[in-house]
CSV table of N, CA, C and O in Angstrom, one decimal:
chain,number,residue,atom,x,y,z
A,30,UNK,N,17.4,29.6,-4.0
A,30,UNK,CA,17.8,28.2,-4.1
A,30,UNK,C,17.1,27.3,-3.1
A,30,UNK,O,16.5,26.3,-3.5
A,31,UNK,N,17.0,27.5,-2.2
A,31,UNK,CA,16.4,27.2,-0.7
A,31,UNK,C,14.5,27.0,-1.1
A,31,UNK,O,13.7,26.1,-0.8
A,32,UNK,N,14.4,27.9,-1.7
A,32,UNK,CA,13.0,27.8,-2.3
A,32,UNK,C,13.0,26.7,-3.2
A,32,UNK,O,12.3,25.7,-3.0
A,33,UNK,N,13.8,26.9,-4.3
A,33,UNK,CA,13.7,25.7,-5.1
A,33,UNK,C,13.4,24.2,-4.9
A,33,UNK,O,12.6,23.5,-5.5
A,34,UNK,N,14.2,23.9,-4.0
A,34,UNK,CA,14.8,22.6,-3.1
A,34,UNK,C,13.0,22.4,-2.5
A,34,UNK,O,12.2,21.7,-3.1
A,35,UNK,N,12.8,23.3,-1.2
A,35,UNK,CA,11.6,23.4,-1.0
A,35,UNK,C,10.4,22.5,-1.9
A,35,UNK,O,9.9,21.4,-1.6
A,36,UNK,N,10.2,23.5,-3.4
A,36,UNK,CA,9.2,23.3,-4.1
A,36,UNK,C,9.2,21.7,-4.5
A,36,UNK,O,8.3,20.9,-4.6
A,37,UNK,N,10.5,21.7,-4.6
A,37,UNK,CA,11.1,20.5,-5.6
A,37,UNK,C,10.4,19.3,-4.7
A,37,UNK,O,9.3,18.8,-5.0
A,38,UNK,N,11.1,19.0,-3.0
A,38,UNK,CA,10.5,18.3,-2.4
A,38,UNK,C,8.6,18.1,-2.4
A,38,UNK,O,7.8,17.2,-2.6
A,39,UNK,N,8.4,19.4,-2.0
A,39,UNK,CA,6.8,19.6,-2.0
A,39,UNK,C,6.0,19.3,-2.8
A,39,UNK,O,4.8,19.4,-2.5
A,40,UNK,N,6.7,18.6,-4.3
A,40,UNK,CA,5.8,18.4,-5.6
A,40,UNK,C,5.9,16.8,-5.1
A,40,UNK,O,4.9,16.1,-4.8
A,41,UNK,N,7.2,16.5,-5.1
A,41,UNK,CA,7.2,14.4,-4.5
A,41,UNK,C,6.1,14.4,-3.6
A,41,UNK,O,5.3,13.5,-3.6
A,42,UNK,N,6.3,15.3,-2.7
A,42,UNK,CA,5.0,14.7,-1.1
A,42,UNK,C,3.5,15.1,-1.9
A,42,UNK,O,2.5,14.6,-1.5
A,43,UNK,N,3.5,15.8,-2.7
A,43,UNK,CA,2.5,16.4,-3.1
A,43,UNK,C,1.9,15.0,-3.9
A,43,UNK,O,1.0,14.3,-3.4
A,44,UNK,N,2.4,14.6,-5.1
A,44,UNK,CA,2.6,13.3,-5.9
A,44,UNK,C,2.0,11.9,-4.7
A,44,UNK,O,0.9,11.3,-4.6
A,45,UNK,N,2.9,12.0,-4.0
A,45,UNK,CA,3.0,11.0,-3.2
A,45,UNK,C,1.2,10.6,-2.5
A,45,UNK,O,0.3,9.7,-2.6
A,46,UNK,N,1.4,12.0,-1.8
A,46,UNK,CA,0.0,12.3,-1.0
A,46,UNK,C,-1.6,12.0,-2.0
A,46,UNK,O,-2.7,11.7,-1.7
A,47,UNK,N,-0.9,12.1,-3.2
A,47,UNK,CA,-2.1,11.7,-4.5
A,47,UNK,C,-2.4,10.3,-4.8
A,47,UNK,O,-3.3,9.7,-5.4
A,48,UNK,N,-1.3,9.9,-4.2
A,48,UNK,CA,-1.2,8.4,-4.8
A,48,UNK,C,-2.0,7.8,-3.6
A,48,UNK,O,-2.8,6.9,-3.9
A,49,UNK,N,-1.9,8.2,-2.5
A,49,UNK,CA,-2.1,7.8,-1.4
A,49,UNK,C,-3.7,7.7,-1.3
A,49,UNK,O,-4.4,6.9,-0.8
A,50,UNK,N,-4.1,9.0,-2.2
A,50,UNK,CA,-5.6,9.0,-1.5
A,50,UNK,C,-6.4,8.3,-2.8
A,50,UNK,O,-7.5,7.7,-2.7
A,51,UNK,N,-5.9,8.4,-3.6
A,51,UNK,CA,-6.2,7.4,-5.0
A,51,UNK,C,-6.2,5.8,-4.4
A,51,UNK,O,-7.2,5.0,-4.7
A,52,UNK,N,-5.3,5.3,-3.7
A,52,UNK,CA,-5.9,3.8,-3.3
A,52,UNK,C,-6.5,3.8,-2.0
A,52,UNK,O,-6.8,2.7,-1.5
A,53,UNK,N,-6.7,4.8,-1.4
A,53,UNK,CA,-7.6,5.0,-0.3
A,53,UNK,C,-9.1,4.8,-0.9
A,53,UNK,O,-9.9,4.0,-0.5
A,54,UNK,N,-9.3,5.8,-1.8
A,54,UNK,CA,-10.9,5.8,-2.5
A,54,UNK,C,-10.9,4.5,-3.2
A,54,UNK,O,-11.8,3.7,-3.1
A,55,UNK,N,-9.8,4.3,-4.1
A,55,UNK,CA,-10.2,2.9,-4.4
A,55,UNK,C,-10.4,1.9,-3.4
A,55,UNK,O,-11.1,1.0,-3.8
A,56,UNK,N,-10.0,2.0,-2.4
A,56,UNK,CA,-10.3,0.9,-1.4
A,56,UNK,C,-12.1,1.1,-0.5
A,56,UNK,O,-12.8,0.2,-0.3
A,57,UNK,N,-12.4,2.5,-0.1
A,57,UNK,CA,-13.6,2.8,-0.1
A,57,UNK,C,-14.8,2.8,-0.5
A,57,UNK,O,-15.9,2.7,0.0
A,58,UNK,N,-14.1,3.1,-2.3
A,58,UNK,CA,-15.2,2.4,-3.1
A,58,UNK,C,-16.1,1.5,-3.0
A,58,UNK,O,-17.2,1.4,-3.5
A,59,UNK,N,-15.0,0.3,-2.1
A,59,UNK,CA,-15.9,-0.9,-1.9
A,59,UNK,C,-16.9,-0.9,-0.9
A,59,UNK,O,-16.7,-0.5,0.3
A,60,UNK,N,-18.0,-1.3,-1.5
A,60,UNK,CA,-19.1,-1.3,0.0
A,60,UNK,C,-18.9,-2.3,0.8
A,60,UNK,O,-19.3,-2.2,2.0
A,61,UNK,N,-18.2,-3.5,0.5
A,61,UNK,CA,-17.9,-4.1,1.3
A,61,UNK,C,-17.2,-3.9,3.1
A,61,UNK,O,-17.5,-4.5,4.2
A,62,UNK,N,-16.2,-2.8,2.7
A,62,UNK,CA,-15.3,-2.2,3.2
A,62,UNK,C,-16.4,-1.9,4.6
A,62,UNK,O,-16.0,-2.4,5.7
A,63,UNK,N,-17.7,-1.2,4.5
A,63,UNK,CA,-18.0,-0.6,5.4
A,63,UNK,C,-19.0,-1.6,6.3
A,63,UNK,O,-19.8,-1.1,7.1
A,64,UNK,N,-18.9,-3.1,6.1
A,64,UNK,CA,-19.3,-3.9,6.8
A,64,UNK,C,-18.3,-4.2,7.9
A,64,UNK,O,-18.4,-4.8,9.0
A,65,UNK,N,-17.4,-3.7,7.4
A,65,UNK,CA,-16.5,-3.6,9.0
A,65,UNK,C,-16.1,-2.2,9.4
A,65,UNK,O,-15.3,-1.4,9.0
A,66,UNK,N,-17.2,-2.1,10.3
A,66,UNK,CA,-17.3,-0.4,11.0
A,66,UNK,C,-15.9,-0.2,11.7
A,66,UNK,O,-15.9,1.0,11.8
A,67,UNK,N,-14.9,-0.7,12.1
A,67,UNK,CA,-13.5,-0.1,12.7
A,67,UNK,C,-13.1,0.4,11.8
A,67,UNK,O,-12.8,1.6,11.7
A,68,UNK,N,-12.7,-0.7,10.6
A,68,UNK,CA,-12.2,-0.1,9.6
A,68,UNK,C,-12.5,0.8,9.0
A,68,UNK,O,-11.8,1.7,9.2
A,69,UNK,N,-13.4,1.1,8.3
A,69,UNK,CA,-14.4,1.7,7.5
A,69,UNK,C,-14.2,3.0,8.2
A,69,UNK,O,-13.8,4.1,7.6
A,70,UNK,N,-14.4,2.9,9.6
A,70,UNK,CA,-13.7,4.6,10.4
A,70,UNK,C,-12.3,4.8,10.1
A,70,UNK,O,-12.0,5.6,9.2
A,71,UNK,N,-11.8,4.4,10.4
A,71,UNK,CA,-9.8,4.2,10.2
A,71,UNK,C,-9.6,4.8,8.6
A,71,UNK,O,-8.9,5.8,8.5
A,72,UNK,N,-10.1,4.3,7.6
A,72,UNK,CA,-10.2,4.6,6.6
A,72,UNK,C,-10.7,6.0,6.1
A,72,UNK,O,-10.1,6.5,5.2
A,73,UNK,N,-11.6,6.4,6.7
A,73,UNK,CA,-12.4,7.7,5.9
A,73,UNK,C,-11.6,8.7,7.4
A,73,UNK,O,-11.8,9.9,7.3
A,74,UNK,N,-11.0,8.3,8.2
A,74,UNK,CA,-10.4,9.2,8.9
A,74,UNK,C,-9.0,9.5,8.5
A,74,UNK,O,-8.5,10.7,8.5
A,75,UNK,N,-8.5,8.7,8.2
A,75,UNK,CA,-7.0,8.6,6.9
A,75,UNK,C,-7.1,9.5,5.5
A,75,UNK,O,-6.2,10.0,4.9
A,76,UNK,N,-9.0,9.4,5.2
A,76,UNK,CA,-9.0,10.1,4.0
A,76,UNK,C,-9.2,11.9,4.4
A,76,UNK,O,-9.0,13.0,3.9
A,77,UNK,N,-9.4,11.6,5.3
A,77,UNK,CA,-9.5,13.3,6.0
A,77,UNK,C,-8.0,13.9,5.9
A,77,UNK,O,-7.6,14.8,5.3
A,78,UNK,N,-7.6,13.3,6.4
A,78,UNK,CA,-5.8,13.8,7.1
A,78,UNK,C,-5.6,13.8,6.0
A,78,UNK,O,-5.9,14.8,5.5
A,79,UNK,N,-5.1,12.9,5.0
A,79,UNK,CA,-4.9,12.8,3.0
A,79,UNK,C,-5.2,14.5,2.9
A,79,UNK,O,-4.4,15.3,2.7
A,80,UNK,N,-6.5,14.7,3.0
A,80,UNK,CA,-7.4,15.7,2.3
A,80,UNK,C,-6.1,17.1,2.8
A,80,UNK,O,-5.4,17.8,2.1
A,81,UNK,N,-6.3,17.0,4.6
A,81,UNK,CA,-5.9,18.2,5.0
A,81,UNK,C,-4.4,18.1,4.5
A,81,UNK,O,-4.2,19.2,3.8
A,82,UNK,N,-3.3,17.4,4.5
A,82,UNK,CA,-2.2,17.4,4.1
A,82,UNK,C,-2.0,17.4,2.9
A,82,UNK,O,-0.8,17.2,2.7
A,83,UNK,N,-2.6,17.5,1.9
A,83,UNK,CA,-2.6,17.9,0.5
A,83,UNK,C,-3.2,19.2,0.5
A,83,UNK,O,-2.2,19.8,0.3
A,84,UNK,N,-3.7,19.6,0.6
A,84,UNK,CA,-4.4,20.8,1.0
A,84,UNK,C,-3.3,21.8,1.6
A,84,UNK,O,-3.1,22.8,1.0
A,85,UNK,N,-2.3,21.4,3.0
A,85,UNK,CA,-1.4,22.4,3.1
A,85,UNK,C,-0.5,22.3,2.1
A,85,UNK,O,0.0,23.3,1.8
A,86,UNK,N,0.0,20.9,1.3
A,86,UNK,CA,1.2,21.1,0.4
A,86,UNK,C,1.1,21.7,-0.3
A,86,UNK,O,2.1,22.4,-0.6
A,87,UNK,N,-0.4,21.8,-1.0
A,87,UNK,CA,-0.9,22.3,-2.6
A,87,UNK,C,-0.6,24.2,-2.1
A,87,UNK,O,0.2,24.9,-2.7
A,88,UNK,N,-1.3,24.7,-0.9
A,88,UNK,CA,-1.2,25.9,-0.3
A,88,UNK,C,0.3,26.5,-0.4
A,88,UNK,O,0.6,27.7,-0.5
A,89,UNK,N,1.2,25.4,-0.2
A,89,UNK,CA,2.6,26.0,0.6
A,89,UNK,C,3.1,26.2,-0.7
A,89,UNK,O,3.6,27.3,-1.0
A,90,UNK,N,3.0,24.8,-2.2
A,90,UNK,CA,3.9,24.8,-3.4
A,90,UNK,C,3.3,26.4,-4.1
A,90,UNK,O,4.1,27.1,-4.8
A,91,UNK,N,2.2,26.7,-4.0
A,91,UNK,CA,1.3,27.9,-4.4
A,91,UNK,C,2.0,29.1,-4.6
A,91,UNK,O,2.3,29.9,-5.5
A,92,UNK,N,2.3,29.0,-3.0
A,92,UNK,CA,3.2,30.3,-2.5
A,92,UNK,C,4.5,30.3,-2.8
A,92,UNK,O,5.0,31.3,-3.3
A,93,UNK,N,5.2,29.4,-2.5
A,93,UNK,CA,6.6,29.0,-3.5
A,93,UNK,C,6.3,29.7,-5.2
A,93,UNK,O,6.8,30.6,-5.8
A,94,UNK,N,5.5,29.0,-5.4
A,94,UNK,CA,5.5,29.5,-7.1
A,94,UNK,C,5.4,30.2,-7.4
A,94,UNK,O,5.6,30.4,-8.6
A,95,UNK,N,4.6,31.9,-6.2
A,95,UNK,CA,4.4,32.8,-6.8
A,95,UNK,C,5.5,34.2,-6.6
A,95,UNK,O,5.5,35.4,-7.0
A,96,UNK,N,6.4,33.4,-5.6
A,96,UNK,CA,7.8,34.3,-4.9
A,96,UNK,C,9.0,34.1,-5.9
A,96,UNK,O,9.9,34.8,-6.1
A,97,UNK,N,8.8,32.5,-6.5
A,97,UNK,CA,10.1,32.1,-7.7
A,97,UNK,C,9.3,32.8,-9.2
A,97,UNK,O,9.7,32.7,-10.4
A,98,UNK,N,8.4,33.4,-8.7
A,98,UNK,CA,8.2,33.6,-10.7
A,98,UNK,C,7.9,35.2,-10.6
A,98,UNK,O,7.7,35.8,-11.6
C-alpha cells in the first residue's frame, strides 16, 4: 500500500518535473536568451537539476514497479 501511494505521488512529480523541463528548453531554445549571460547560466543550471531530478524519480518509480509487479 505504502508502495502504491509512493508510486502514485512519483508519477505527478515525475509529470510535473517534464512539464518543467519542456518550458525550460522551450525557453532556451531562444538564442536570444543567451544574450543575457546571467540568465542564460540560471537557466541551463535549472536544466541540469530538472535532468538530475528526473533521473532520480524515473530510477525510484523503476524500482517501485518492479517490487509491485
Amino acid at each position: 500500500k505504502l508502495l502504491e501511494e509512493e508510486r502514485g505521488k512519483l508519477e505527478l512529480r515525475i509529470s510535473d518535473l517534464e512539464t518543467q523541463q519542456a518550458d525550460l528548453s522551450s525557453k532556451l531554445s531562444d538564442p536570444a536568451i543567451y544574450a543575457q549571460k546571467e540568465l542564460a547560466s540560471q537557466l541551463i543550471e535549472e536544466q541540469r537539476r530538472l535532468e538530475y531530478d528526473l533521473k532520480r524519480a524515473l530510477s525510484r518509480w523503476e524500482e517501485i514497479c518492479q517490487v509491485l509487479d
